[in-house]
mmCIF file of C-alpha atoms in Angstrom:
data_model
loop_
_atom_site.group_PDB
_atom_site.id
_atom_site.type_symbol
_atom_site.label_atom_id
_atom_site.label_comp_id
_atom_site.label_asym_id
_atom_site.label_seq_id
_atom_site.Cartn_x
_atom_site.Cartn_y
_atom_site.Cartn_z
ATOM 1 C CA UNK A 1080 80.297 100.936 102.025
ATOM 2 C CA UNK A 1081 80.470 104.502 100.680
ATOM 3 C CA UNK A 1082 82.232 104.562 97.367
ATOM 4 C CA UNK A 1083 84.775 107.517 96.671
ATOM 5 C CA UNK A 1084 85.597 108.955 93.500
ATOM 6 C CA UNK A 1085 88.730 111.362 93.289
ATOM 7 C CA UNK A 1086 91.012 112.322 90.176
ATOM 8 C CA UNK A 1087 93.708 109.970 89.127
ATOM 9 C CA UNK A 1088 96.691 112.302 89.019
ATOM 10 C CA UNK A 1089 97.561 115.856 89.729
ATOM 11 C CA UNK A 1090 100.387 118.143 89.011
ATOM 12 C CA UNK A 1091 101.392 121.134 90.820
ATOM 13 C CA UNK A 1092 104.637 123.137 91.628
ATOM 14 C CA UNK A 1093 106.084 123.979 94.961
ATOM 15 C CA UNK A 1094 104.744 126.608 97.257
ATOM 16 C CA UNK A 1095 101.164 126.419 95.398
ATOM 17 C CA UNK A 1096 98.246 125.180 97.533
ATOM 18 C CA UNK A 1097 96.554 122.022 96.246
ATOM 19 C CA UNK A 1098 93.050 120.902 96.341
ATOM 20 C CA UNK A 1099 92.056 117.451 95.856
ATOM 21 C CA UNK A 1100 88.089 116.812 95.707
ATOM 22 C CA UNK A 1101 86.477 113.541 96.661
ATOM 23 C CA UNK A 1102 83.014 112.630 95.812
ATOM 24 C CA UNK A 1103 81.254 110.067 97.833
ATOM 25 C CA UNK A 1104 77.751 110.692 96.895
ATOM 26 C CA UNK A 1105 76.324 107.396 99.142
ATOM 27 C CA UNK A 1106 78.202 108.654 102.676
ATOM 28 C CA UNK A 1107 76.050 107.232 105.616
ATOM 29 C CA UNK A 1108 75.258 109.491 108.809
ATOM 30 C CA UNK A 1109 77.806 107.390 110.741
ATOM 31 C CA UNK A 1110 80.781 107.878 108.276
ATOM 32 C CA UNK A 1111 83.718 110.077 108.503
ATOM 33 C CA UNK A 1112 85.626 111.269 106.001
ATOM 34 C CA UNK A 1113 89.617 110.242 106.144
ATOM 35 C CA UNK A 1114 92.465 111.041 104.037
ATOM 36 C CA UNK A 1115 95.566 109.224 104.163
ATOM 37 C CA UNK A 1116 99.016 109.803 102.267
ATOM 38 C CA UNK A 1117 101.217 107.005 101.082
ATOM 39 C CA UNK A 1118 104.884 107.228 99.750
ATOM 40 C CA UNK A 1119 106.141 104.320 97.675
ATOM 41 C CA UNK A 1120 106.865 101.040 99.865
ATOM 42 C CA UNK A 1121 105.407 102.475 102.851
ATOM 43 C CA UNK A 1122 102.155 101.943 104.711
ATOM 44 C CA UNK A 1123 99.661 104.887 104.534
ATOM 45 C CA UNK A 1124 99.853 107.759 106.584
ATOM 46 C CA UNK A 1125 96.991 109.489 108.376
ATOM 47 C CA UNK A 1126 96.534 113.016 107.001
ATOM 48 C CA UNK A 1127 93.138 114.549 108.563
ATOM 49 C CA UNK A 1128 89.697 113.459 109.426
ATOM 50 C CA UNK A 1129 86.356 115.340 109.578
ATOM 51 C CA UNK A 1130 82.632 114.958 109.834
ATOM 52 C CA UNK A 1131 81.399 118.371 108.526
ATOM 53 C CA UNK A 1132 82.251 122.056 107.690
ATOM 54 C CA UNK A 1133 86.077 122.584 107.965
ATOM 55 C CA UNK A 1134 88.501 120.886 109.842
ATOM 56 C CA UNK A 1135 92.393 122.098 110.110
ATOM 57 C CA UNK A 1136 95.576 120.690 111.578
ATOM 58 C CA UNK A 1137 99.275 121.016 111.028
ATOM 59 C CA UNK A 1138 99.561 119.669 107.578
ATOM 60 C CA UNK A 1139 96.195 120.050 105.565
ATOM 61 C CA UNK A 1140 92.909 121.294 106.061
ATOM 62 C CA UNK A 1141 89.637 119.415 104.826
ATOM 63 C CA UNK A 1142 86.495 121.342 103.870
ATOM 64 C CA UNK A 1143 83.220 119.195 103.892
ATOM 65 C CA UNK A 1144 79.931 120.877 102.468
ATOM 66 C CA UNK A 1145 76.346 120.609 104.573
ATOM 67 C CA UNK A 1146 75.292 117.388 102.198
ATOM 68 C CA UNK A 1147 78.840 115.656 102.867
ATOM 69 C CA UNK A 1148 78.743 114.219 99.286
ATOM 70 C CA UNK A 1149 82.005 115.764 98.695
ATOM 71 C CA UNK A 1150 85.316 116.914 100.642
ATOM 72 C CA UNK A 1151 88.165 118.736 99.610
ATOM 73 C CA UNK A 1152 91.821 118.109 100.831
ATOM 74 C CA UNK A 1153 93.892 121.408 100.802
ATOM 75 C CA UNK A 1154 97.641 121.437 101.068
ATOM 76 C CA UNK A 1155 99.226 124.803 101.480
ATOM 77 C CA UNK A 1156 102.274 125.505 99.954
ATOM 78 C CA UNK A 1157 103.338 122.185 98.843
ATOM 79 C CA UNK A 1158 106.897 120.958 98.696
ATOM 80 C CA UNK A 1159 108.890 118.391 96.908
ATOM 81 C CA UNK A 1160 108.285 115.877 99.581
ATOM 82 C CA UNK A 1161 104.736 116.148 99.208
ATOM 83 C CA UNK A 1162 104.700 113.975 96.356
ATOM 84 C CA UNK A 1163 102.743 111.054 96.812
ATOM 85 C CA UNK A 1164 99.398 109.006 96.417
ATOM 86 C CA UNK A 1165 96.234 110.651 98.676
ATOM 87 C CA UNK A 1166 93.508 108.387 99.581
ATOM 88 C CA UNK A 1167 90.153 109.548 100.383
ATOM 89 C CA UNK A 1168 88.260 107.310 102.540
ATOM 90 C CA UNK A 1169 84.682 107.120 104.190
ATOM 91 C CA UNK A 1170 85.187 105.122 107.542
ATOM 92 C CA UNK A 1171 82.144 103.972 109.771
ATOM 93 C CA UNK A 1172 83.093 103.981 113.225
ATOM 94 C CA UNK A 1173 79.978 102.345 114.682
ATOM 95 C CA UNK A 1174 82.262 99.060 114.631
ATOM 96 C CA UNK A 1175 85.856 98.173 113.453
ATOM 97 C CA UNK A 1176 84.491 98.080 110.071
ATOM 98 C CA UNK A 1177 86.876 97.412 107.084
ATOM 99 C CA UNK A 1178 88.139 100.319 104.675
ATOM 100 C CA UNK A 1179 88.125 99.960 101.109
ATOM 101 C CA UNK A 1180 90.686 101.888 99.404
ATOM 102 C CA UNK A 1181 89.550 103.633 96.398
ATOM 103 C CA UNK A 1182 92.249 104.152 93.410
ATOM 104 C CA UNK A 1183 93.736 107.470 95.141
ATOM 105 C CA UNK A 1184 95.182 110.459 93.616
ATOM 106 C CA UNK A 1185 98.985 110.531 92.496
ATOM 107 C CA UNK A 1186 100.178 113.900 93.200
ATOM 108 C CA UNK A 1187 103.276 115.221 91.610
ATOM 109 C CA UNK A 1188 105.060 118.427 92.714
ATOM 110 C CA UNK A 1189 107.367 120.049 90.518
ATOM 111 C CA UNK A 1190 110.376 122.354 91.330
ATOM 112 C CA UNK B 311 100.213 108.414 118.318
ATOM 113 C CA UNK B 312 99.696 104.332 118.081
ATOM 114 C CA UNK B 313 102.259 102.543 116.218
ATOM 115 C CA UNK B 314 101.980 99.362 114.618
ATOM 116 C CA UNK B 315 105.077 97.308 113.435
ATOM 117 C CA UNK B 316 105.456 94.812 110.503
ATOM 118 C CA UNK B 317 108.175 92.129 110.717
ATOM 119 C CA UNK B 318 110.132 91.636 108.357
ATOM 120 C CA UNK B 319 110.228 94.864 106.174
ATOM 121 C CA UNK B 320 111.462 92.991 103.461
ATOM 122 C CA UNK B 321 111.677 89.026 102.442
ATOM 123 C CA UNK B 322 112.834 87.020 99.547
ATOM 124 C CA UNK B 323 111.579 83.385 99.328
ATOM 125 C CA UNK B 324 111.917 80.463 96.628
ATOM 126 C CA UNK B 325 108.819 79.547 94.973
ATOM 127 C CA UNK B 326 107.134 76.476 96.983
ATOM 128 C CA UNK B 327 108.158 77.748 100.641
ATOM 129 C CA UNK B 328 106.099 79.604 103.096
ATOM 130 C CA UNK B 329 106.568 83.023 104.562
ATOM 131 C CA UNK B 330 105.661 84.578 107.957
ATOM 132 C CA UNK B 331 104.859 88.015 108.232
ATOM 133 C CA UNK B 332 104.223 89.818 111.883
ATOM 134 C CA UNK B 333 102.217 92.734 112.529
ATOM 135 C CA UNK B 334 102.237 94.013 116.018
ATOM 136 C CA UNK B 335 100.640 97.027 117.948
ATOM 137 C CA UNK B 336 103.493 98.581 120.096
ATOM 138 C CA UNK B 337 101.369 100.627 122.250
ATOM 139 C CA UNK B 338 97.784 99.619 122.287
ATOM 140 C CA UNK B 339 95.729 96.661 122.180
ATOM 141 C CA UNK B 340 94.374 95.843 119.088
ATOM 142 C CA UNK B 341 91.342 93.861 119.008
ATOM 143 C CA UNK B 342 90.960 93.888 114.893
ATOM 144 C CA UNK B 343 93.730 93.769 112.520
ATOM 145 C CA UNK B 344 93.377 94.019 108.991
ATOM 146 C CA UNK B 345 95.620 92.648 105.860
ATOM 147 C CA UNK B 346 96.091 94.214 102.710
ATOM 148 C CA UNK B 347 97.863 93.363 99.655
ATOM 149 C CA UNK B 348 99.167 96.451 97.203
ATOM 150 C CA UNK B 349 100.710 95.446 94.003
ATOM 151 C CA UNK B 350 103.044 98.344 92.153
ATOM 152 C CA UNK B 351 101.338 101.719 91.101
ATOM 153 C CA UNK B 352 97.606 100.033 92.338
ATOM 154 C CA UNK B 353 95.776 100.667 95.642
ATOM 155 C CA UNK B 354 95.406 98.764 98.879
ATOM 156 C CA UNK B 355 93.383 95.782 98.439
ATOM 157 C CA UNK B 356 91.917 94.352 101.722
ATOM 158 C CA UNK B 357 92.709 90.840 101.872
ATOM 159 C CA UNK B 358 91.042 89.733 105.401
ATOM 160 C CA UNK B 359 89.956 91.329 108.756
ATOM 161 C CA UNK B 360 91.046 89.178 111.620
ATOM 162 C CA UNK B 361 89.555 89.606 115.445
ATOM 163 C CA UNK B 362 91.866 88.562 118.537
ATOM 164 C CA UNK B 363 90.814 84.971 119.238
ATOM 165 C CA UNK B 364 88.623 84.390 116.231
ATOM 166 C CA UNK B 365 88.944 83.045 112.452
ATOM 167 C CA UNK B 366 89.415 85.605 110.076
ATOM 168 C CA UNK B 367 87.153 87.061 107.921
ATOM 169 C CA UNK B 368 88.605 86.646 104.203
ATOM 170 C CA UNK B 369 87.592 88.986 101.251
ATOM 171 C CA UNK B 370 86.075 87.340 98.111
ATOM 172 C CA UNK B 371 88.560 85.805 95.919
ATOM 173 C CA UNK B 372 91.315 85.560 98.739
ATOM 174 C CA UNK B 373 92.355 81.832 99.189
ATOM 175 C CA UNK B 374 92.100 81.238 102.913
ATOM 176 C CA UNK B 375 94.090 77.971 102.797
ATOM 177 C CA UNK B 376 96.806 79.904 100.982
ATOM 178 C CA UNK B 377 96.803 83.162 103.324
ATOM 179 C CA UNK B 378 96.817 81.825 106.850
ATOM 180 C CA UNK B 379 96.006 84.633 109.466
ATOM 181 C CA UNK B 380 96.477 83.753 113.030
ATOM 182 C CA UNK B 381 95.829 86.724 115.610
ATOM 183 C CA UNK B 382 96.455 84.922 118.787
ATOM 184 C CA UNK B 383 96.432 87.829 121.194
ATOM 185 C CA UNK B 384 95.848 91.721 121.303
ATOM 186 C CA UNK B 385 99.024 92.622 120.019
ATOM 187 C CA UNK B 386 100.024 90.408 117.189
ATOM 188 C CA UNK B 387 98.574 89.260 114.159
ATOM 189 C CA UNK B 388 100.412 86.963 111.479
ATOM 190 C CA UNK B 389 99.857 86.277 108.048
ATOM 191 C CA UNK B 390 101.562 83.425 106.439
ATOM 192 C CA UNK B 391 101.675 83.038 102.767
ATOM 193 C CA UNK B 392 101.890 79.409 102.202
ATOM 194 C CA UNK B 393 103.558 77.536 99.107
ATOM 195 C CA UNK B 394 104.478 81.075 97.497
ATOM 196 C CA UNK B 395 104.526 81.454 94.040
ATOM 197 C CA UNK B 396 105.762 84.491 91.966
ATOM 198 C CA UNK B 397 102.377 85.879 91.413
ATOM 199 C CA UNK B 398 102.185 86.282 95.307
ATOM 200 C CA UNK B 399 105.310 88.663 95.239
ATOM 201 C CA UNK B 400 103.622 92.125 96.463
ATOM 202 C CA UNK B 401 103.557 94.468 99.364
ATOM 203 C CA UNK B 402 101.527 93.405 102.239
ATOM 204 C CA UNK B 403 100.242 95.746 104.634
ATOM 205 C CA UNK B 404 98.709 95.547 107.952
ATOM 206 C CA UNK B 405 96.515 97.554 109.926
ATOM 207 C CA UNK B 406 95.207 97.621 113.643
ATOM 208 C CA UNK B 407 92.331 98.852 115.214
ATOM 209 C CA UNK B 408 91.529 99.617 118.789
ATOM 210 C CA UNK B 409 93.832 102.363 119.983
ATOM 211 C CA UNK B 410 93.817 105.906 121.026
ATOM 212 C CA UNK B 411 91.142 108.628 119.736
ATOM 213 C CA UNK B 412 88.258 106.965 117.871
ATOM 214 C CA UNK B 413 88.048 103.626 119.250
ATOM 215 C CA UNK B 414 87.900 101.857 115.901
ATOM 216 C CA UNK B 415 90.483 104.050 114.122
ATOM 217 C CA UNK B 416 92.918 102.285 111.739
ATOM 218 C CA UNK B 417 96.686 102.292 112.298
ATOM 219 C CA UNK B 418 98.723 101.314 109.646
ATOM 220 C CA UNK B 419 102.075 99.232 109.770
ATOM 221 C CA UNK B 420 105.109 100.056 107.716
ATOM 222 C CA UNK B 421 104.303 97.094 105.067
ATOM 223 C CA UNK B 422 106.217 94.366 104.041
ATOM 224 C CA UNK B 423 108.043 93.464 100.840
ATOM 225 C CA UNK B 424 107.542 89.932 99.782
ATOM 226 C CA UNK B 425 109.547 88.843 96.453
ATOM 227 C CA UNK B 426 109.103 84.994 95.300
ATOM 228 C CA UNK B 427 111.691 83.983 92.927
#
């Protein structure tokens, strides 16, 4: 299982773009990079997933360089409601394999 | 999208009693379900993996006789905390795999807050 490393915490302000970087040096060929968001006392919520280059959906973008050893979650124009913990995960889809959560990044948005 | 529910959402029990938590996949068949535990300000910790009709596989350090997992159908898995103690108080989250999109993508439930007094 590929281990991920991301900053423990980040602060930003409303309306700013926030970029959270995650390193996953031993990512394997079958692995996908997945980001989850978790609010207190709630289960994790899927944000975005990618394999390489750039993926964008209605809430975020995910940038993955060619070597795939890192990835960056980009949240455009954050609001107070984006205050949460964000987890970067490396997931293997060759089987129903387990996910190991790292420490996550605690993002605090200020007015 | 695929929906996973948990029941109850919160429970308070007395020390020494047993508590059962249910995890259901509402709109898909979950061949595999996972159980996690999360203490305050900490990350999710995987407790066990259960496949429908098979015995659960527990992570190292998780007592299988204390945390009984049953996955009797493709839509239901249960976690029973036996002889609960205050140190078992935690947030328990399940996830289910086998739904839409990627065949093995995991969908998480809303969690169950267990407080043992």
